[in-house]
Coordinates of C-alpha atoms and ligand atoms in Angstrom, one line a residue:
M821 CA 49.1 115.4 102.8
E822 CA 51.1 114.4 99.3
K823 CA 54.1 117.5 98.9
Q824 CA 53.6 118.1 95.1
T825 CA 57.2 118.4 94.0
D826 CA 58.0 121.0 91.2
V827 CA 58.0 118.0 88.3
D828 CA 57.1 120.8 85.7
T829 CA 60.7 121.7 85.4
L830 CA 62.0 118.5 85.1
T831 CA 64.3 118.9 82.2
Q832 CA 65.9 122.4 83.6
R833 CA 66.8 121.1 86.9
P834 CA 70.6 121.0 87.4
S835 CA 70.4 116.9 88.2
W836 CA 68.7 116.6 84.6
L837 CA 70.9 118.4 82.5
A838 CA 74.3 116.8 84.3
L839 CA 72.2 113.2 83.0
K840 CA 72.0 115.3 79.4
E841 CA 75.9 115.9 79.6
H842 CA 76.9 112.9 80.8
H843 CA 74.7 111.1 78.4
A844 CA 77.2 112.5 75.4
L845 CA 79.8 110.4 76.7
F846 CA 77.9 107.5 75.4
R847 CA 78.3 109.0 71.7
E848 CA 82.2 108.0 72.0
K849 CA 81.3 104.6 74.3
N850 CA 79.9 101.7 73.5
L851 CA 79.3 98.5 75.3
Q852 CA 82.6 97.2 74.3
S853 CA 84.8 99.7 75.5
L854 CA 83.0 100.0 78.4
F855 CA 83.8 96.3 79.1
Q856 CA 87.7 96.7 77.8
E857 CA 88.1 99.8 80.0
D858 CA 86.2 97.9 83.1
P859 CA 86.6 94.2 82.5
K860 CA 84.9 93.6 85.9
R861 CA 81.9 95.5 85.3
G862 CA 79.9 91.9 84.4
E863 CA 80.7 91.0 88.1
R864 CA 80.0 94.7 89.6
L865 CA 76.8 95.7 88.0
T866 CA 74.3 93.3 89.4
T867 CA 72.3 92.9 92.1
S868 CA 70.0 90.1 93.7
A869 CA 67.3 90.5 96.3
A870 CA 64.4 88.1 97.3
G871 CA 65.5 85.2 95.3
L872 CA 66.0 87.1 92.1
F873 CA 69.5 88.0 90.0
L874 CA 69.8 90.9 87.8
D875 CA 72.6 91.7 85.6
Y876 CA 72.9 95.0 84.2
S877 CA 76.1 95.3 83.4
K878 CA 75.1 95.0 79.3
N879 CA 73.3 98.5 79.7
R880 CA 74.8 102.0 78.4
I881 CA 75.8 103.0 81.6
T882 CA 78.5 103.6 84.2
E883 CA 78.5 103.7 87.9
E884 CA 78.7 107.7 87.3
T885 CA 75.3 107.2 85.6
L886 CA 73.5 105.2 88.3
R887 CA 74.9 107.7 90.7
L888 CA 73.4 110.9 88.7
L889 CA 70.0 109.0 88.2
T890 CA 69.9 108.6 91.9
V891 CA 70.1 112.2 92.4
L892 CA 67.2 113.0 90.4
A893 CA 65.5 110.2 91.7
R894 CA 65.8 111.8 95.5
E895 CA 64.8 115.1 94.1
Q896 CA 61.4 113.5 92.4
E897 CA 60.9 112.2 96.2
L898 CA 61.5 108.4 94.9
P899 CA 62.0 107.3 98.7
E900 CA 59.5 109.6 100.0
Q901 CA 56.7 108.5 97.4
I902 CA 57.3 104.7 98.1
D903 CA 56.9 105.8 101.9
R904 CA 53.6 107.1 101.1
M905 CA 52.4 104.3 99.0
F906 CA 53.0 101.8 102.0
R907 CA 51.7 103.9 104.3
G908 CA 48.4 104.3 102.2
E909 CA 48.3 108.1 101.6
K910 CA 46.1 108.7 98.4
I911 CA 48.6 109.1 96.0
N912 CA 46.3 108.5 92.9
T913 CA 45.9 112.0 93.3
T914 CA 43.6 112.2 90.0
E915 CA 41.5 109.8 91.4
H916 CA 42.1 110.8 95.0
R917 CA 42.6 107.4 96.3
A918 CA 45.1 105.0 97.8
V919 CA 47.6 103.0 96.1
L920 CA 47.7 99.9 98.2
H921 CA 48.0 96.5 95.8
I922 CA 51.1 95.7 98.8
A923 CA 48.6 95.5 101.2
L924 CA 47.3 92.5 99.4
R925 CA 49.9 90.6 100.6
A926 CA 51.1 92.0 103.7
A927 CA 51.2 89.6 106.6
R928 CA 48.6 89.1 108.8
E929 CA 49.7 91.3 111.5
E930 CA 50.8 94.2 109.5
V931 CA 48.5 97.5 109.9
I932 CA 48.1 99.4 106.9
V933 CA 45.5 102.3 107.5
V934 CA 43.3 103.8 105.0
D935 CA 40.6 106.2 106.2
G936 CA 41.0 105.7 109.6
E937 CA 40.7 101.7 108.8
N938 CA 43.3 99.1 108.7
V939 CA 43.1 97.1 105.8
V940 CA 44.6 94.0 106.6
P941 CA 42.3 92.1 108.4
G942 CA 39.5 92.8 105.6
V943 CA 42.4 91.5 102.9
Y944 CA 42.7 88.3 105.1
A945 CA 39.1 87.9 105.6
V946 CA 38.7 87.5 101.7
L947 CA 41.8 85.3 101.3
D948 CA 39.8 82.6 103.7
K949 CA 37.0 82.9 102.2
M950 CA 38.3 81.9 98.7
S951 CA 40.4 79.0 100.7
S952 CA 37.1 78.1 102.0
F953 CA 35.7 78.1 98.7
V954 CA 38.5 76.5 96.8
R955 CA 38.5 73.8 99.5
K956 CA 35.1 73.2 99.1
V957 CA 35.1 72.8 94.9
H958 CA 38.5 70.7 95.4
D959 CA 36.8 68.0 97.7
G960 CA 33.6 68.1 95.7
S961 CA 31.5 69.2 98.5
W962 CA 30.6 72.2 96.0
K963 CA 28.1 70.8 93.8
G964 CA 26.5 72.0 90.5
H965 CA 22.8 72.4 89.9
T966 CA 22.5 68.9 89.0
G967 CA 24.9 67.5 92.2
K968 CA 28.0 67.0 90.0
P969 CA 31.3 68.5 91.1
V970 CA 33.0 71.4 89.0
R971 CA 35.7 70.3 86.7
N972 CA 35.7 73.6 84.6
V973 CA 36.4 76.7 85.9
I974 CA 35.8 79.7 83.4
N975 CA 37.1 83.5 84.5
I976 CA 35.2 85.7 82.6
G977 CA 37.0 89.3 82.7
I978 CA 38.7 91.7 80.6
G979 CA 42.1 93.9 81.0
G980 CA 43.0 93.8 84.7
S981 CA 40.3 91.3 85.6
D982 CA 41.6 88.9 82.4
L983 CA 45.2 89.3 82.0
G984 CA 46.7 88.5 85.3
P985 CA 44.5 85.4 85.7
V986 CA 45.1 84.1 82.7
M987 CA 49.0 84.9 82.7
A988 CA 49.1 83.6 86.4
F989 CA 47.3 80.4 85.0
E990 CA 50.0 79.6 82.3
A991 CA 52.9 80.8 84.7
L992 CA 51.6 78.2 87.6
R993 CA 50.2 75.6 85.1
H994 CA 53.1 73.2 86.2
Y995 CA 51.6 73.7 89.9
S996 CA 48.0 73.2 88.5
R997 CA 45.1 70.3 89.1
R998 CA 45.2 68.7 86.1
E999 CA 42.1 66.9 86.4
M1000 CA 40.1 70.2 86.0
T1001 CA 40.0 72.7 82.7
F1002 CA 40.6 76.3 83.2
R1003 CA 39.5 78.7 80.3
F1004 CA 39.5 82.5 80.1
I1005 CA 37.0 84.5 78.2
S1006 CA 37.8 88.2 77.7
N1007 CA 36.6 89.5 74.1
I1008 CA 33.4 90.9 73.6
D1009 CA 33.5 88.7 70.3
G1010 CA 31.8 85.9 70.2
T1011 CA 34.0 83.7 69.0
D1012 CA 35.7 83.8 72.6
F1013 CA 32.7 82.4 74.5
T1014 CA 31.6 79.7 72.0
E1015 CA 35.3 78.6 71.6
A1016 CA 35.8 78.6 75.4
T1017 CA 32.4 76.4 76.1
R1018 CA 32.0 74.3 73.0
D1019 CA 33.2 71.2 74.7
L1020 CA 32.2 72.0 78.2
D1021 CA 29.1 70.1 80.2
P1022 CA 27.2 72.9 82.0
A1023 CA 26.3 71.0 84.6
E1024 CA 30.2 70.5 86.0
T1025 CA 30.9 74.2 84.8
L1026 CA 31.6 77.2 87.3
F1027 CA 31.9 80.6 86.4
I1028 CA 34.0 83.4 88.0
V1029 CA 32.4 86.8 86.9
C1030 CA 35.6 89.2 87.1
S1031 CA 34.7 92.8 87.3
K1032 CA 36.0 95.4 89.9
T1033 CA 32.8 97.8 88.7
F1034 CA 30.5 94.9 87.3
T1035 CA 29.6 97.2 84.7
T1036 CA 32.1 96.6 82.0
L1037 CA 30.2 95.9 78.8
E1038 CA 32.5 93.2 77.4
T1039 CA 32.2 91.1 80.8
M1040 CA 28.7 91.9 81.5
T1041 CA 27.8 90.8 77.6
N1042 CA 29.8 87.4 78.5
A1043 CA 28.3 87.0 81.8
S1044 CA 24.3 87.3 80.2
T1045 CA 25.3 84.6 77.4
A1046 CA 27.0 82.3 80.0
R1047 CA 23.8 82.5 82.2
A1048 CA 21.6 82.1 79.3
W1049 CA 23.6 78.9 78.1
L1050 CA 23.7 77.5 81.2
K1051 CA 20.1 77.9 81.9
A1052 CA 19.0 76.6 78.3
S1053 CA 21.0 73.4 79.5
L1054 CA 20.1 73.1 83.1
G1055 CA 16.6 74.9 82.8
S1056 CA 16.3 76.6 85.8
D1057 CA 17.2 80.4 87.4
A1058 CA 17.7 78.4 90.4
A1059 CA 21.4 76.9 88.6
I1060 CA 22.7 80.2 88.1
A1061 CA 23.6 80.2 92.5
R1062 CA 25.6 76.7 92.2
H1063 CA 27.4 78.3 89.2
F1064 CA 28.3 81.6 89.0
V1065 CA 30.5 83.4 91.4
A1066 CA 31.6 87.2 91.4
V1067 CA 34.9 89.0 92.0
S1068 CA 34.0 92.7 92.6
T1069 CA 33.7 95.7 94.8
N1070 CA 30.3 96.4 93.5
Q1071 CA 27.6 94.4 95.5
E1072 CA 24.6 95.9 94.2
E1073 CA 25.3 95.1 90.6
V1074 CA 26.2 91.5 91.5
Q1075 CA 23.2 91.0 93.2
R1076 CA 21.5 92.4 90.2
F1077 CA 23.1 90.1 87.9
G1078 CA 21.5 87.3 90.1
I1079 CA 24.6 86.0 92.1
N1080 CA 24.1 85.7 95.7
P1081 CA 26.3 87.9 98.1
E1082 CA 27.5 85.3 99.7
N1083 CA 29.5 83.9 97.0
M1084 CA 30.9 87.5 96.1
F1085 CA 34.9 88.0 96.4
G1086 CA 35.3 91.3 97.3
F1087 CA 38.3 94.0 96.7
W1088 CA 38.8 97.3 97.2
D1089 CA 38.9 100.8 95.0
W1090 CA 42.4 101.2 96.5
V1091 CA 43.7 98.3 94.1
G1092 CA 43.9 99.4 90.6
G1093 CA 42.5 96.6 88.1
R1094 CA 46.2 95.7 86.4
Y1095 CA 47.4 95.6 90.0
S1096 CA 44.9 92.9 90.9
M1097 CA 45.9 89.7 90.4
D1098 CA 47.0 88.7 93.5
S1099 CA 43.5 90.2 95.3
S1100 CA 40.6 87.7 94.8
I1101 CA 40.5 88.5 91.0
G1102 CA 43.4 86.0 91.3
L1103 CA 40.4 83.4 92.6
S1104 CA 40.9 80.8 89.3
T1105 CA 44.8 81.3 90.5
M1106 CA 43.8 79.9 93.5
L1107 CA 41.4 77.0 92.1
A1108 CA 44.1 76.2 89.8
I1109 CA 47.2 75.8 92.3
G1110 CA 45.6 75.6 95.9
P1111 CA 45.5 78.0 98.5
E1112 CA 48.6 77.0 100.0
R1113 CA 50.6 77.6 96.7
F1114 CA 48.9 81.1 96.6
L1115 CA 49.7 82.2 100.0
E1116 CA 53.2 81.2 98.3
M1117 CA 52.6 83.7 95.8
L1118 CA 52.0 86.1 98.1
S1119 CA 55.2 85.7 100.6
G1120 CA 57.4 86.3 97.0
F1121 CA 55.6 89.7 96.5
R1122 CA 56.0 90.2 100.1
K1123 CA 59.4 89.8 100.1
M1124 CA 59.9 92.2 97.0
D1125 CA 57.8 94.4 98.6
H1126 CA 60.1 94.6 101.7
H1127 CA 63.2 94.8 99.5
F1128 CA 61.8 98.0 97.5
R1129 CA 60.8 99.7 100.7
S1130 CA 63.7 99.0 102.8
A1131 CA 67.0 98.8 100.4
P1132 CA 69.0 101.6 99.3
L1133 CA 68.2 103.2 95.8
E1134 CA 71.6 102.1 94.6
Q1135 CA 70.9 98.5 95.4
N1136 CA 67.3 98.4 95.3
L1137 CA 66.2 96.0 92.6
P1138 CA 63.1 97.6 91.0
V1139 CA 64.3 100.9 91.8
I1140 CA 67.7 100.0 89.6
L1141 CA 65.7 98.5 86.8
G1142 CA 62.9 101.5 86.7
L1143 CA 66.0 104.1 86.4
L1144 CA 67.5 102.1 83.7
S1145 CA 64.4 101.9 81.5
F1146 CA 63.8 105.8 82.3
W1147 CA 67.4 106.5 81.4
E1148 CA 67.1 104.5 78.3
N1149 CA 63.8 105.9 77.3
S1150 CA 63.9 109.6 78.4
F1151 CA 67.9 110.1 77.1
F1152 CA 68.7 107.6 74.2
G1153 CA 64.7 108.0 73.2
C1154 CA 64.3 104.1 73.2
G1155 CA 60.7 104.0 72.9
T1156 CA 60.0 100.3 73.5
R1157 CA 61.0 97.6 75.7
G1158 CA 61.6 93.6 74.7
I1159 CA 60.4 91.5 77.3
F1160 CA 61.8 87.8 76.2
P1161 CA 61.0 85.3 79.1
Y1162 CA 63.1 81.9 78.1
D1163 CA 60.2 80.1 79.8
Q1164 CA 57.4 78.7 78.3
Y1165 CA 55.6 79.3 81.2
L1166 CA 55.7 82.7 81.1
K1167 CA 54.3 82.7 77.4
R1168 CA 51.5 85.6 78.9
F1169 CA 53.8 87.3 80.6
P1170 CA 54.7 89.9 78.0
A1171 CA 51.2 90.8 77.5
Y1172 CA 50.4 90.9 81.4
L1173 CA 53.5 93.7 81.6
Q1174 CA 52.3 95.5 78.7
Q1175 CA 49.1 96.4 80.5
L1176 CA 50.8 96.9 83.7
T1177 CA 53.6 99.3 82.2
M1178 CA 51.5 101.1 79.4
E1179 CA 48.5 101.6 81.1
S1180 CA 50.5 102.6 84.1
N1181 CA 53.0 105.0 82.8
G1182 CA 51.2 106.1 79.0
K1183 CA 50.5 109.6 80.5
H1184 CA 51.2 112.9 78.7
V1185 CA 50.4 115.2 81.9
T1186 CA 52.4 115.5 85.1
K1187 CA 50.5 115.3 88.2
S1188 CA 49.7 118.6 88.1
G1189 CA 48.1 119.1 84.9
T1190 CA 51.2 120.4 82.7
R1191 CA 52.0 118.7 79.4
V1192 CA 55.1 116.8 80.1
N1193 CA 58.4 117.7 77.2
Y1194 CA 59.7 114.6 77.4
D1195 CA 58.9 110.8 76.8
T1196 CA 57.0 108.6 79.4
G1197 CA 56.0 105.0 79.3
P1198 CA 57.9 102.9 76.8
I1199 CA 55.6 100.6 74.5
F1200 CA 56.2 96.8 75.8
W1201 CA 55.8 94.2 73.7
G1202 CA 57.4 90.5 74.1
E1203 CA 57.2 86.6 73.0
P1204 CA 59.0 84.0 74.6
G1205 CA 62.6 82.8 73.8
T1206 CA 63.8 81.0 71.9
N1207 CA 60.6 81.4 69.7
G1208 CA 61.3 85.5 69.2
Q1209 CA 65.0 84.7 67.9
H1210 CA 63.7 83.2 64.7
S1211 CA 61.3 86.1 64.1
F1212 CA 62.0 89.4 64.8
Y1213 CA 65.4 89.5 66.9
Q1214 CA 66.3 90.4 63.4
L1215 CA 65.4 94.0 63.8
I1216 CA 67.0 94.0 67.4
H1217 CA 70.1 92.5 65.9
Q1218 CA 70.4 94.7 62.7
G1219 CA 67.4 96.9 62.7
T1220 CA 68.1 100.9 62.8
R1221 CA 66.1 101.4 66.4
I1222 CA 67.5 100.2 69.4
I1223 CA 65.6 98.3 71.2
P1224 CA 66.6 97.6 75.2
S1225 CA 65.5 94.2 76.5
D1226 CA 65.5 92.0 79.4
L1227 CA 65.6 88.7 79.1
I1228 CA 64.7 86.0 81.8
G1229 CA 65.6 82.7 82.8
F1230 CA 65.9 80.1 85.5
L1231 CA 68.4 78.1 86.7
H1232 CA 66.6 75.1 86.5
S1233 CA 63.7 73.9 84.7
L1234 CA 60.4 72.7 86.0
N1235 CA 60.4 69.8 83.4
P1236 CA 64.0 68.7 82.8
T1237 CA 64.1 66.7 79.3
G1238 CA 67.6 65.9 78.1
P1239 CA 69.3 68.7 77.2
H1240 CA 66.7 70.8 76.2
H1241 CA 67.2 73.4 79.6
T1242 CA 71.0 73.8 78.9
I1243 CA 70.4 74.8 75.4
L1244 CA 67.6 76.9 76.4
V1245 CA 69.7 79.1 78.6
A1246 CA 72.8 79.0 76.3
N1247 CA 70.5 81.1 73.9
L1248 CA 69.6 83.8 76.2
F1249 CA 73.4 84.3 77.5
A1250 CA 74.1 84.3 73.9
Q1251 CA 71.8 86.5 72.5
S1252 CA 72.9 88.8 75.7
E1253 CA 76.2 88.5 74.5
A1254 CA 75.9 89.1 71.0
L1255 CA 73.4 91.9 71.5
A1256 CA 76.1 93.9 73.2
F1257 CA 79.2 93.0 71.6
G1258 CA 77.6 92.1 68.1
R1259 CA 80.1 90.8 65.1
T1260 CA 82.7 93.3 63.8
A1261 CA 83.5 93.2 60.1
E1262 CA 87.5 92.3 61.3
Q1263 CA 85.8 89.3 62.8
L1264 CA 83.8 88.0 59.7
R1265 CA 87.1 89.0 57.6
Q1266 CA 88.9 86.8 59.8
E1267 CA 86.2 83.8 59.0
G1268 CA 86.6 84.1 55.7
V1269 CA 83.4 86.2 54.7
P1270 CA 83.7 87.9 51.3
E1271 CA 84.0 91.4 51.0
S1272 CA 80.9 91.8 49.6
Q1273 CA 78.9 90.4 52.2
I1274 CA 80.5 92.1 55.3
P1275 CA 78.4 95.0 55.6
H1276 CA 75.2 92.9 55.5
R1277 CA 76.8 90.4 58.3
V1278 CA 78.2 92.9 60.5
C1279 CA 76.3 93.2 64.0
E1280 CA 77.2 96.4 65.7
G1281 CA 76.2 95.6 69.0
N1282 CA 75.7 98.3 71.6
R1283 CA 72.0 97.1 72.0
P1284 CA 71.4 96.8 75.9
T1285 CA 69.9 94.1 78.0
N1286 CA 68.9 93.1 81.3
V1287 CA 69.2 89.5 82.3
I1288 CA 67.0 88.8 85.2
L1289 CA 67.8 85.1 86.6
A1290 CA 66.1 82.9 89.6
D1291 CA 66.5 79.2 90.8
R1292 CA 63.2 78.1 89.5
L1293 CA 59.8 79.1 88.3
T1294 CA 58.0 78.5 91.5
P1295 CA 54.5 80.6 92.9
E1296 CA 56.5 82.5 95.2
T1297 CA 59.2 83.4 92.4
L1298 CA 56.4 84.4 90.0
G1299 CA 55.2 86.8 92.7
T1300 CA 58.6 88.2 93.4
L1301 CA 59.0 88.9 89.6
I1302 CA 55.6 90.3 89.2
A1303 CA 56.0 92.9 92.2
L1304 CA 59.6 93.7 90.6
Y1305 CA 58.1 95.1 87.6
E1306 CA 55.2 96.6 89.7
H1307 CA 57.5 98.6 92.1
S1308 CA 59.9 99.8 88.7
V1309 CA 56.8 101.2 87.0
F1310 CA 56.2 102.9 90.2
T1311 CA 60.2 104.2 90.2
Q1312 CA 59.3 105.4 86.2
G1313 CA 56.5 107.3 86.8
T1314 CA 57.4 109.0 90.0
L1315 CA 60.9 110.1 88.0
W1316 CA 58.1 111.4 85.1
G1317 CA 56.0 112.9 87.8
I1318 CA 52.9 111.3 86.6
D1319 CA 50.2 109.5 88.0
S1320 CA 50.9 106.2 87.3
F1321 CA 47.6 104.7 88.7
D1322 CA 45.0 106.4 86.8
Q1323 CA 43.7 105.2 83.3
W1324 CA 41.8 107.9 81.7
G1325 CA 42.3 106.7 78.3
V1326 CA 40.7 103.4 79.0
E1327 CA 38.1 105.1 80.9
L1328 CA 37.2 106.7 77.4
G1329 CA 37.6 103.6 75.5
K1330 CA 34.6 102.3 77.7
I1331 CA 31.7 104.7 76.3
L1332 CA 33.4 105.6 73.6
A1333 CA 31.2 102.4 71.2
K1334 CA 28.1 103.0 73.0
R1335 CA 26.4 105.6 70.7
I1336 CA 27.8 103.5 67.9
I1337 CA 26.0 100.4 68.8
S1338 CA 22.6 101.8 68.7
E1339 CA 23.5 103.5 65.6
L1340 CA 24.5 99.7 64.2
E1341 CA 21.2 98.1 66.0
A1342 CA 18.7 100.7 65.1
P1343 CA 15.1 99.5 63.1
K1344 CA 15.3 102.6 60.5
D1345 CA 18.4 103.9 59.1
P1346 CA 19.5 106.3 62.0
D1347 CA 20.5 109.8 61.4
L1348 CA 24.5 110.0 61.1
S1349 CA 26.5 112.8 62.4
H1350 CA 29.8 111.4 62.9
D1351 CA 32.8 112.3 60.5
S1352 CA 32.0 111.1 56.9
S1353 CA 34.5 108.0 57.5
T1354 CA 32.8 106.9 60.3
N1355 CA 29.4 107.6 58.9
A1356 CA 30.1 105.2 55.7
L1357 CA 31.5 102.3 58.1
I1358 CA 28.2 102.2 59.9
R1359 CA 26.2 102.6 56.5
R1360 CA 28.6 99.2 55.1
F1361 CA 27.7 97.3 58.5
R1362 CA 24.1 98.1 58.3
N1363 CA 23.5 97.1 54.5
A1364 CA 25.6 94.4 54.7
R1365 CA 23.4 93.1 57.5
K1366 CA 20.3 93.9 55.4
Q1367 CA 21.4 91.2 53.1
D1368 CA 21.9 88.4 55.6
Ligands
G6Q747 C1 42.9 98.2 84.6 C2 42.3 98.8 83.6 C3 41.3 97.8 83.2 C4 40.4 97.0 83.9 C5 39.2 96.2 82.9 C6 38.1 95.5 83.7 O1 44.2 98.9 85.7 O2 41.4 100.0 84.8 O3 42.0 97.4 82.4 O4 40.9 96.1 84.9 O5 38.9 97.7 81.9 O6 37.4 96.7 84.5 P1 36.5 95.9 85.3 O7 37.2 94.8 86.5 O8 35.9 97.0 86.1 O9 35.5 95.2 84.8

């Protein structure tokens, strides 16, 4: 049984108050003075694990900050909570579920028991089934209805059943089968479906319908449209069996849709959507990069899992990342975090992290249901560098808000092209330096900048960054990087005392539109009983349709 810690008194605890008092120190100290007083901090305040290197020296902290943060983390039973997650305890208390994305990448011989059953053999049964399917598609023995091999794969899903697959495909495109086309349909906007299919031959197209529940409106609507598109071209219901596979936990609904359960890849209620890209939800990833590389990706996750479970808090990479974000969010009031991968292949990584972090820690009550009196999950956002440098970085350098940022880069490029990679990495390093130390009025004067321009050109610095480096972007590195953030999210949620694994706000969104759909579709003007704004919007849409 999980012990309920007394999270509701968090801000009155001596450990919180000690952090508050310690925070006052940073009114006088900025990153410039911290580096002057301790010139070696840039070498010391770093850590590495599982092939990732983190330089966190350009944060507004000292070693004492980290010590105080780990005291609070221990009081919040972070080590015990980590253990509970890995042991399969039902730490998602509001849904009464275990939280076992770590089982998706466990070694074959590991034993993880949920409700008296070792779940690892089931994980490998699905992985083996995926591999065997992928091999058949790749060697052409899986044929479409007309006997043609599959050339196009379209993933239909949304939220956790889309963002992970899209991000992973883009991130690992370098390793993907270039002779195949991969597309992703998520939006209920018919444009998404139309644009994804317009130039494809249905006879060569495989749809993966990804939905944990198999009831999500957007996904089921897109899947039905796909079925109609296919049937219109291939002329037979029998074609469905060769062109549709499903990834779901809901066999009944999969069958009702017309997909043979033999072509269904299962997963489990102990995997949250946003933590599922390494389950069968990653079937499109495996089709793109092949089973061996998919297993390499899982081994990357596993390495970070092992580190998270076994390293002391003070040297634990996801814990440090989580503590820093907690510190900046709850004590400095930094409500957002920028994610800037200096790698074009990671262009969808910020969007993926946005869901992972904001759906997990966007909570206003503690596990015991009391409203928190501190800020929880920061807003995550970002774009790849160097593109962002030519737009919104202005606000990060000189705006009135402090935006802590993670700059992610690789020592080697997958596409060495003349000087490109050196320039790319130089920009990453330069941004981290400039954000920390800025440009003073004195420096500007020495450069001969006219006095009237100096206030406009001063960059105050003191903007925190983490620099995360890896050797190169491989499937394994990607797995490690994702696991790093997964566990950092869990660390923050544990400190805030919230349930990082439920999503009641998203559930609400799933039911809200239903009533309005019927009011928009009603043949006769319905009696509307919303607020005056919503009623008027509904009438406006209906009137526009009448004129069509
Ligand atoms: C993830 C969320 C949410 C979910 C989608 C799709 O953690 O709960 O993004 O993944 O709403 O749900 P289905 O997979 O059930 O279609």
